[in-house]
Coordinates of C-alpha atoms and ligand atoms in Angstrom, one line a residue:
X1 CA 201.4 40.0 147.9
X2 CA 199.5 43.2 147.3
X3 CA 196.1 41.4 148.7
X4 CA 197.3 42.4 151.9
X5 CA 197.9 46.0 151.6
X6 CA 195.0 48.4 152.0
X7 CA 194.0 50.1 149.2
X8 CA 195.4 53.7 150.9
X9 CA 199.0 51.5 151.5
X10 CA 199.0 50.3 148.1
X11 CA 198.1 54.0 146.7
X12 CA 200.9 55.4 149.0
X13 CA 203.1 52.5 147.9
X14 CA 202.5 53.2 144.3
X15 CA 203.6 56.7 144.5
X16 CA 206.4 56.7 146.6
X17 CA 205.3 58.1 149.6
X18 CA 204.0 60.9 148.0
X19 CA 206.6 61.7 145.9
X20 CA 204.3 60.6 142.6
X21 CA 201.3 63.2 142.1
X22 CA 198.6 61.0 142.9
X23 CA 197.0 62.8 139.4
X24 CA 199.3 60.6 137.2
X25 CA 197.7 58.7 134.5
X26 CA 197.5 55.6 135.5
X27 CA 196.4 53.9 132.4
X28 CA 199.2 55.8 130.2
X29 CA 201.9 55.5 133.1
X30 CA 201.0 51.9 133.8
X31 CA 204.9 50.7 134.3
X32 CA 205.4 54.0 135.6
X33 CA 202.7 53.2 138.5
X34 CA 203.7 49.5 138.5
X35 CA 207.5 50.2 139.0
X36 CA 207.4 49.5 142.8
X37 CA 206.1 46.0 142.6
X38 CA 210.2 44.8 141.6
X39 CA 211.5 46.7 145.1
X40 CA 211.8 44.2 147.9
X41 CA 212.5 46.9 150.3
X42 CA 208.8 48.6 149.2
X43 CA 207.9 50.4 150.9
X44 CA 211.3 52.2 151.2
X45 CA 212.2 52.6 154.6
X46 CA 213.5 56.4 153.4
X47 CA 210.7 58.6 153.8
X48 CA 210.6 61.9 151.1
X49 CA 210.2 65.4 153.7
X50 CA 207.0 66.7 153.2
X51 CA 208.9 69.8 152.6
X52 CA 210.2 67.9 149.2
X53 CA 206.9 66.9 148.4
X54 CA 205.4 70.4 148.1
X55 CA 208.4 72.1 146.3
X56 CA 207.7 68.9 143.8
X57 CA 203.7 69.7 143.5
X58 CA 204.4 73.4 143.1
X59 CA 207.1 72.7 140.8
X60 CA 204.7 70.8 138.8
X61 CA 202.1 73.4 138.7
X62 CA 205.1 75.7 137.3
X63 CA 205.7 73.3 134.6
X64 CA 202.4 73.1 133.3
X65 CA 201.8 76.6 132.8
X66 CA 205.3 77.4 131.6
X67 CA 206.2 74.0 130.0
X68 CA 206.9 73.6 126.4
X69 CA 204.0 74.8 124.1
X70 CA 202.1 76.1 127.1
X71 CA 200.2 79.1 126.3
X72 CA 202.9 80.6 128.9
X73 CA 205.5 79.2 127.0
X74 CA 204.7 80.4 123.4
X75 CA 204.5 84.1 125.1
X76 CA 207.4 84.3 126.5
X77 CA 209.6 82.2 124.6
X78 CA 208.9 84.4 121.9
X79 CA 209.7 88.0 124.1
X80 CA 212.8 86.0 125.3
X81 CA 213.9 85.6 121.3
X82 CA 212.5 89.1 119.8
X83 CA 212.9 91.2 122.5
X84 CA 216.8 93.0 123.1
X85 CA 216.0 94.6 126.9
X86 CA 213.4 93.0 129.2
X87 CA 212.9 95.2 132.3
X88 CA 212.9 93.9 135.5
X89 CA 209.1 94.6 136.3
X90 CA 208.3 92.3 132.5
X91 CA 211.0 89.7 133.5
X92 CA 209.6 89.6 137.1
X93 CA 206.3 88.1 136.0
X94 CA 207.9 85.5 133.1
X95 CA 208.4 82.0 133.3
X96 CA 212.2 80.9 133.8
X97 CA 213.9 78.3 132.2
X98 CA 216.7 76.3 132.6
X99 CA 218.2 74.5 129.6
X100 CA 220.1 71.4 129.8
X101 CA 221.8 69.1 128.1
X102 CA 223.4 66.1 129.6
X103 CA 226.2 64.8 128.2
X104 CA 228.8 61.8 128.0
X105 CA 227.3 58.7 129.7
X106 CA 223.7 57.1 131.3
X107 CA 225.1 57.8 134.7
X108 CA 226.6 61.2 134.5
X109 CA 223.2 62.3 132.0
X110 CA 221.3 60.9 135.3
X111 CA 223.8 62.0 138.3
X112 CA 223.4 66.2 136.4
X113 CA 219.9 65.7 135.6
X114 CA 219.3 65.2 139.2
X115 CA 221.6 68.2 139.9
X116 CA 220.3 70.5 137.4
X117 CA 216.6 69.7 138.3
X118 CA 217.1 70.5 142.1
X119 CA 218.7 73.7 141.1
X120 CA 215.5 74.5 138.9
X121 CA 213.3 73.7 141.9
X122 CA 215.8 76.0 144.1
X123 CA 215.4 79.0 142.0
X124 CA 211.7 78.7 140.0
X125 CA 212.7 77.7 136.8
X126 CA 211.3 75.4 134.5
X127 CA 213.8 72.2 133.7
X128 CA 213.9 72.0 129.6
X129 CA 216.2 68.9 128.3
X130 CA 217.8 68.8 125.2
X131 CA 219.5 65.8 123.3
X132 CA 220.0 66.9 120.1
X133 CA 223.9 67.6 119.4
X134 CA 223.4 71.2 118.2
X135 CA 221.9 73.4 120.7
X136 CA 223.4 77.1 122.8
X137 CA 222.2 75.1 126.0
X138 CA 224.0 74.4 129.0
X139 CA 225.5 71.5 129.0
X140 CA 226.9 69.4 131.5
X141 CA 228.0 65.7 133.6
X142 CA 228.6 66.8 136.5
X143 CA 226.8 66.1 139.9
X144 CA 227.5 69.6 141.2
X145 CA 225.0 69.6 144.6
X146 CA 227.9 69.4 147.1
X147 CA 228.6 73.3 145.4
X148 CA 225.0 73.9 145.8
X149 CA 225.7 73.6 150.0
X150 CA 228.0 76.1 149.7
X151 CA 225.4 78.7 148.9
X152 CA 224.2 79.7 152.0
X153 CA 220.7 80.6 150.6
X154 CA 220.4 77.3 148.9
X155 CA 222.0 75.7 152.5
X156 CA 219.5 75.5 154.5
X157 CA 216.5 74.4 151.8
X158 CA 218.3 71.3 150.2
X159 CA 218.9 69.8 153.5
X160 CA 215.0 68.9 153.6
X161 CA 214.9 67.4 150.3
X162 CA 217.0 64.0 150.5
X163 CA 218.5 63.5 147.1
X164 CA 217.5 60.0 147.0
X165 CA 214.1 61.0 146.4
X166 CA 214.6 63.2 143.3
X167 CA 216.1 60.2 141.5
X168 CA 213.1 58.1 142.0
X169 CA 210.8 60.8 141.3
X170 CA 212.6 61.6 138.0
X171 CA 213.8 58.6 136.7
X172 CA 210.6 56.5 135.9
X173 CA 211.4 53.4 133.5
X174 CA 209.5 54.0 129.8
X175 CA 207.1 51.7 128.5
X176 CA 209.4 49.7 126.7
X177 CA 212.2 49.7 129.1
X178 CA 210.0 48.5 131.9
X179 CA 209.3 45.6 129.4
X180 CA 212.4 44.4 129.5
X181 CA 212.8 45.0 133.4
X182 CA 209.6 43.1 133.8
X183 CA 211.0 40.0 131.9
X184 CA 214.6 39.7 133.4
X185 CA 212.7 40.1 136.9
X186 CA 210.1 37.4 136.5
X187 CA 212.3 35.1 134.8
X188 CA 215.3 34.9 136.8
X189 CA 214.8 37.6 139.7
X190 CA 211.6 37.0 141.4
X191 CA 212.1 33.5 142.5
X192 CA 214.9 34.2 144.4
X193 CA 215.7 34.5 148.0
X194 CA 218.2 37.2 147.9
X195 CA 219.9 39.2 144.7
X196 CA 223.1 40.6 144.6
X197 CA 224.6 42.9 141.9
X198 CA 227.9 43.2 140.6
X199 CA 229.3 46.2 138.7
X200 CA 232.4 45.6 137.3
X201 CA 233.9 48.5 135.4
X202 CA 237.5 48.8 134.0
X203 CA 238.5 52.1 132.2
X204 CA 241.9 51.2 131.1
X205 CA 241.9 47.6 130.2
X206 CA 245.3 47.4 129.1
X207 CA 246.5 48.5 131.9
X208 CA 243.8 46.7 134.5
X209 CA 243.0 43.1 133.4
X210 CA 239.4 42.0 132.9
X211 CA 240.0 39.2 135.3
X212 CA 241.8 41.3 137.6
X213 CA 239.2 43.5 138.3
X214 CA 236.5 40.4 138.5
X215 CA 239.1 38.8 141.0
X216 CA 239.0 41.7 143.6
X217 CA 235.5 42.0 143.3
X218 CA 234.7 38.4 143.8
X219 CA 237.8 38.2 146.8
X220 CA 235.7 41.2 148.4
X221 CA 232.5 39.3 148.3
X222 CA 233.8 36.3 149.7
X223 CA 235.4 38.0 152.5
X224 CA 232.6 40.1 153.6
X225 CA 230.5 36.6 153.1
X226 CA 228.3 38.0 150.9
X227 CA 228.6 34.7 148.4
X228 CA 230.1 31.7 149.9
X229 CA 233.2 29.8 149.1
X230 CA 232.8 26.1 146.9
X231 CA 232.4 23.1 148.8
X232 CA 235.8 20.8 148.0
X233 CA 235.3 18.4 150.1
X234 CA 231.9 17.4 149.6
X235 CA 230.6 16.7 146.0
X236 CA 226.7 16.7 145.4
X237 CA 225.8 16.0 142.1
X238 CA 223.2 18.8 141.4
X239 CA 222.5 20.7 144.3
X240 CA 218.6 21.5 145.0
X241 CA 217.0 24.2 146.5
X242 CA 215.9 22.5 149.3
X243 CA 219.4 22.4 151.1
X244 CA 219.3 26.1 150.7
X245 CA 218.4 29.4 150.1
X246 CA 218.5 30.6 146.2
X247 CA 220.7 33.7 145.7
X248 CA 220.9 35.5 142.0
X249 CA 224.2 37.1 141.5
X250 CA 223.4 39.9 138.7
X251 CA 226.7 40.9 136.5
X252 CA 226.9 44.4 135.0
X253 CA 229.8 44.7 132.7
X254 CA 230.6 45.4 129.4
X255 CA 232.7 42.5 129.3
X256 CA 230.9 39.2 128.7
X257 CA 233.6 36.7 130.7
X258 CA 233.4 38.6 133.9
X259 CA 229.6 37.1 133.9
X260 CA 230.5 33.8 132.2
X261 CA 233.5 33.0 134.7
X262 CA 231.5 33.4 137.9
X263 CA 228.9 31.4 136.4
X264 CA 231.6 28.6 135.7
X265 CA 232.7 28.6 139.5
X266 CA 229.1 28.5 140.5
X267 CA 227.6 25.8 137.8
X268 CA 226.6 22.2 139.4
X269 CA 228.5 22.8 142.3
X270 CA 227.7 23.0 146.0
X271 CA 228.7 25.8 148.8
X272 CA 230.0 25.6 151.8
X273 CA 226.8 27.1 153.1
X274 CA 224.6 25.1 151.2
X275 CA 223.2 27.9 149.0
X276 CA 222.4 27.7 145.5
X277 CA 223.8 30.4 143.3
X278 CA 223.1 31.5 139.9
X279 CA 224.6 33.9 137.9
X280 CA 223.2 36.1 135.3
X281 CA 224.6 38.8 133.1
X282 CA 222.0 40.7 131.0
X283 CA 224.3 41.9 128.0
X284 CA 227.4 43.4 126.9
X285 CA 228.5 46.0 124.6
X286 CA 232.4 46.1 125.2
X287 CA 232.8 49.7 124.6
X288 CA 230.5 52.1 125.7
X289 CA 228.0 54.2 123.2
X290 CA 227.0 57.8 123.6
X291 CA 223.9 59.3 122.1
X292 CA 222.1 55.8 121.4
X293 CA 218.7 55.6 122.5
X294 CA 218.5 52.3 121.9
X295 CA 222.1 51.3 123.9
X296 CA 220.6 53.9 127.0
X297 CA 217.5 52.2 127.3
X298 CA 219.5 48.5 127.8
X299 CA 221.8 50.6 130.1
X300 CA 218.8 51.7 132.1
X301 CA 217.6 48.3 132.5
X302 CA 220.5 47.0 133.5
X303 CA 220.8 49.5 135.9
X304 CA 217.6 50.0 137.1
X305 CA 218.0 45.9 137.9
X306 CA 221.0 46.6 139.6
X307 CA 219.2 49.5 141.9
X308 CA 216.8 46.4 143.1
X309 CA 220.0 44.1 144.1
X310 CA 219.5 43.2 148.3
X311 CA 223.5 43.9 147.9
X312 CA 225.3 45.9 145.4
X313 CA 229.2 45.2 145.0
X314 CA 230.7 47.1 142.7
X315 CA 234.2 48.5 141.5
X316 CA 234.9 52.3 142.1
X317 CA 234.9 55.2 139.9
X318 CA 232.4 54.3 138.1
X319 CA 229.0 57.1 137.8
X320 CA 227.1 53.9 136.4
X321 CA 227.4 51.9 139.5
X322 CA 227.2 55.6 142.0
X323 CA 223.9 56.1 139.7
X324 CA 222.1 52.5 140.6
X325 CA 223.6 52.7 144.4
X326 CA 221.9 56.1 144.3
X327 CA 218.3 54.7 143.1
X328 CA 218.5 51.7 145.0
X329 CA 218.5 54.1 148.2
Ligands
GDP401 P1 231.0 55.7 133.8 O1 231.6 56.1 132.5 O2 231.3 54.3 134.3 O3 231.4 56.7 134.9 O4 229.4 55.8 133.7 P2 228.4 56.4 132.6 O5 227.1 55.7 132.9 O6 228.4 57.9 132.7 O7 228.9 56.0 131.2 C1 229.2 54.6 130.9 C2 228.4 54.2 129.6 O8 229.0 53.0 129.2 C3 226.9 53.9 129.9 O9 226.1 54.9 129.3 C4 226.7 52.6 129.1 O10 226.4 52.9 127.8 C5 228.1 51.9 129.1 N1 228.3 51.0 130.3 C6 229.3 51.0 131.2 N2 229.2 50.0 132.0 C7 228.1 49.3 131.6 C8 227.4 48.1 132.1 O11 227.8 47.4 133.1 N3 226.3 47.7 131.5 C9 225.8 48.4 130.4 N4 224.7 48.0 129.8 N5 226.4 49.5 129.9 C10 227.5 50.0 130.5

């Protein structure tokens, strides 16, 4: 209920504890800006430095005079191409860059963008992202900070700047994305007392079973008593939300049963604990694409939902499930 806020909470709320530049436009960044009203934990108990905050502002200012097609840009981009020997006093006052291109999957694009971008802000270069399949850039999957410790001039800097933070300052849903976050929330999400997300990911299905992997996620669950077991004893017709709280059990998978099977348990019966469940699973690809805009931006959704889950169960390995436990905080 944003009534209640001040308007200074609610501007602090809206960008992150600082970690927005309150110079956004609001009116073209409007699901940008609005992105916080889905977190129940807002605001986030994890508080940016404000040592983070100012590498971020002056970062910014670096960005605009040395982004792409900046006056700065066309200069020295062109030197950088013509030019065979730049001395040390010319290259001293260019801009830098750092070219990236993230490969294979969402999460590993996300987990090295995050990577990449700190090492930008750790050494004064501009962050420049390429997708196209073509280009001489550097390219890259790999979450590579713990390395980044290991540089004893790096050491002591990226211990202020708490990683979480760069994942929600960089990874903003689009327009169109937050559309479809915005209609899976109010639909099925925002009614609910609690949400839980499952992320169930087999890479060798032959050799792990669909169900297998749904069956130790769900045996995990029910032992830590994060979803309680069926009432067999009891029978209630329909159970109603008045003999209990409402939880939403979100499924990410790329397998459709894993979503449908729990719903099955679930359906028209009652708990043990009286609770109402209800199961949802977004969508399902059953392979996974790379390169497809369209396939990324249903990705991010569904893991951008996943990042808002009160609990987040999920099986290991995966950089998809690391990469919504990461923005969930
Ligand atoms: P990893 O391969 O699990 O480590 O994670 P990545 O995110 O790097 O790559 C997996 C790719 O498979 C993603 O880009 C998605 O396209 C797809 N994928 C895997 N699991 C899911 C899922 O649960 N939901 C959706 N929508 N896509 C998934």
């Amino acid at each position: 209920d944003s009534s209640s806020i001040s308007i200074a909470e609610y501007d602090k709320e809206q960008l992150f504890d600082g970690l927005l530049t309150s110079g956004l436009d609001q009116a073209s960044c409007i699901s940008k800006v609005q992105s916080h009203l889905y977190c129940k934990a807002s605001p986030s108990p994890h508080k940016p430095s404000p040592y983070l905050i100012s590498k971020l502002r002056s970062y910014e200012k670096l960005h605009k005079r040395c982004g792409i097609n900046s006056r700065d840009y066309n200069i020295n981009v062109k030197k950088i191409v013509h030019s065979k020997n730049i001395n040390r006093a010319a290259a001293a006052s260019m801009c830098k860059y750092l070219v990236l291109k993230p490969c294979n999957g969402l999460g590993n694009q996300m987990i090295t963008t995050a990577a990449t971008f700190l090492y930008a802000i750790l050494t004064d270069r501009v962050l420049l992202i390429r997708f196209d399949k073509e280009s001489m850039a550097y390219s890259s999957d790999q979450y590579f900070v713990p390395s980044l410790f290991m540089n004893p001039s790096f050491n002591l800097e990226i211990t202020k700047m708490f990683l979480y933070h760069l994942g929600r300052y960089l990874f903003l849903p689009s327009y169109e994305a937050s559309k479809l976050i915005r209609r899976f929330y109010e639909t099925y999400l925002a009614k609910e007392d609690e949400m839980i997300g499952f992320q169930i990911r087999v890479f060798i299905p032959d050799s792990v079973p669909q169900q297998v992997a749904m069956d130790l996620v769900l045996s995990c669950t029910l032992k830590n008593k994060l979803l309680p077991k069926i009432d067999t004893q009891n029978s209630v017709s329909s159970p109603t939300r008045k003999s209990g709280t409402l939880k939403a059990v979100l499924v990410a998978s790329l397998y459709p049963e894993n979503g449908e099977n729990l719903k099955a348990m679930y359906l028209n019966k009652p708990t043990v604990s009286g609770e109402l469940i209800e199961v949802y699973q977004l969508r399902h690809e059953e392979h996974q694409n790379f390169g497809d805009n369209k396939n990324s931006m249903k990705a991010w959704t569904e893991m951008y939902l996943l990042s808002l889950s009160d609990v987040l169960v999920a099986t290991s390995l995966s950089t998809f499930g690391y990469a919504a436990q990461g923005l969930g905080g």
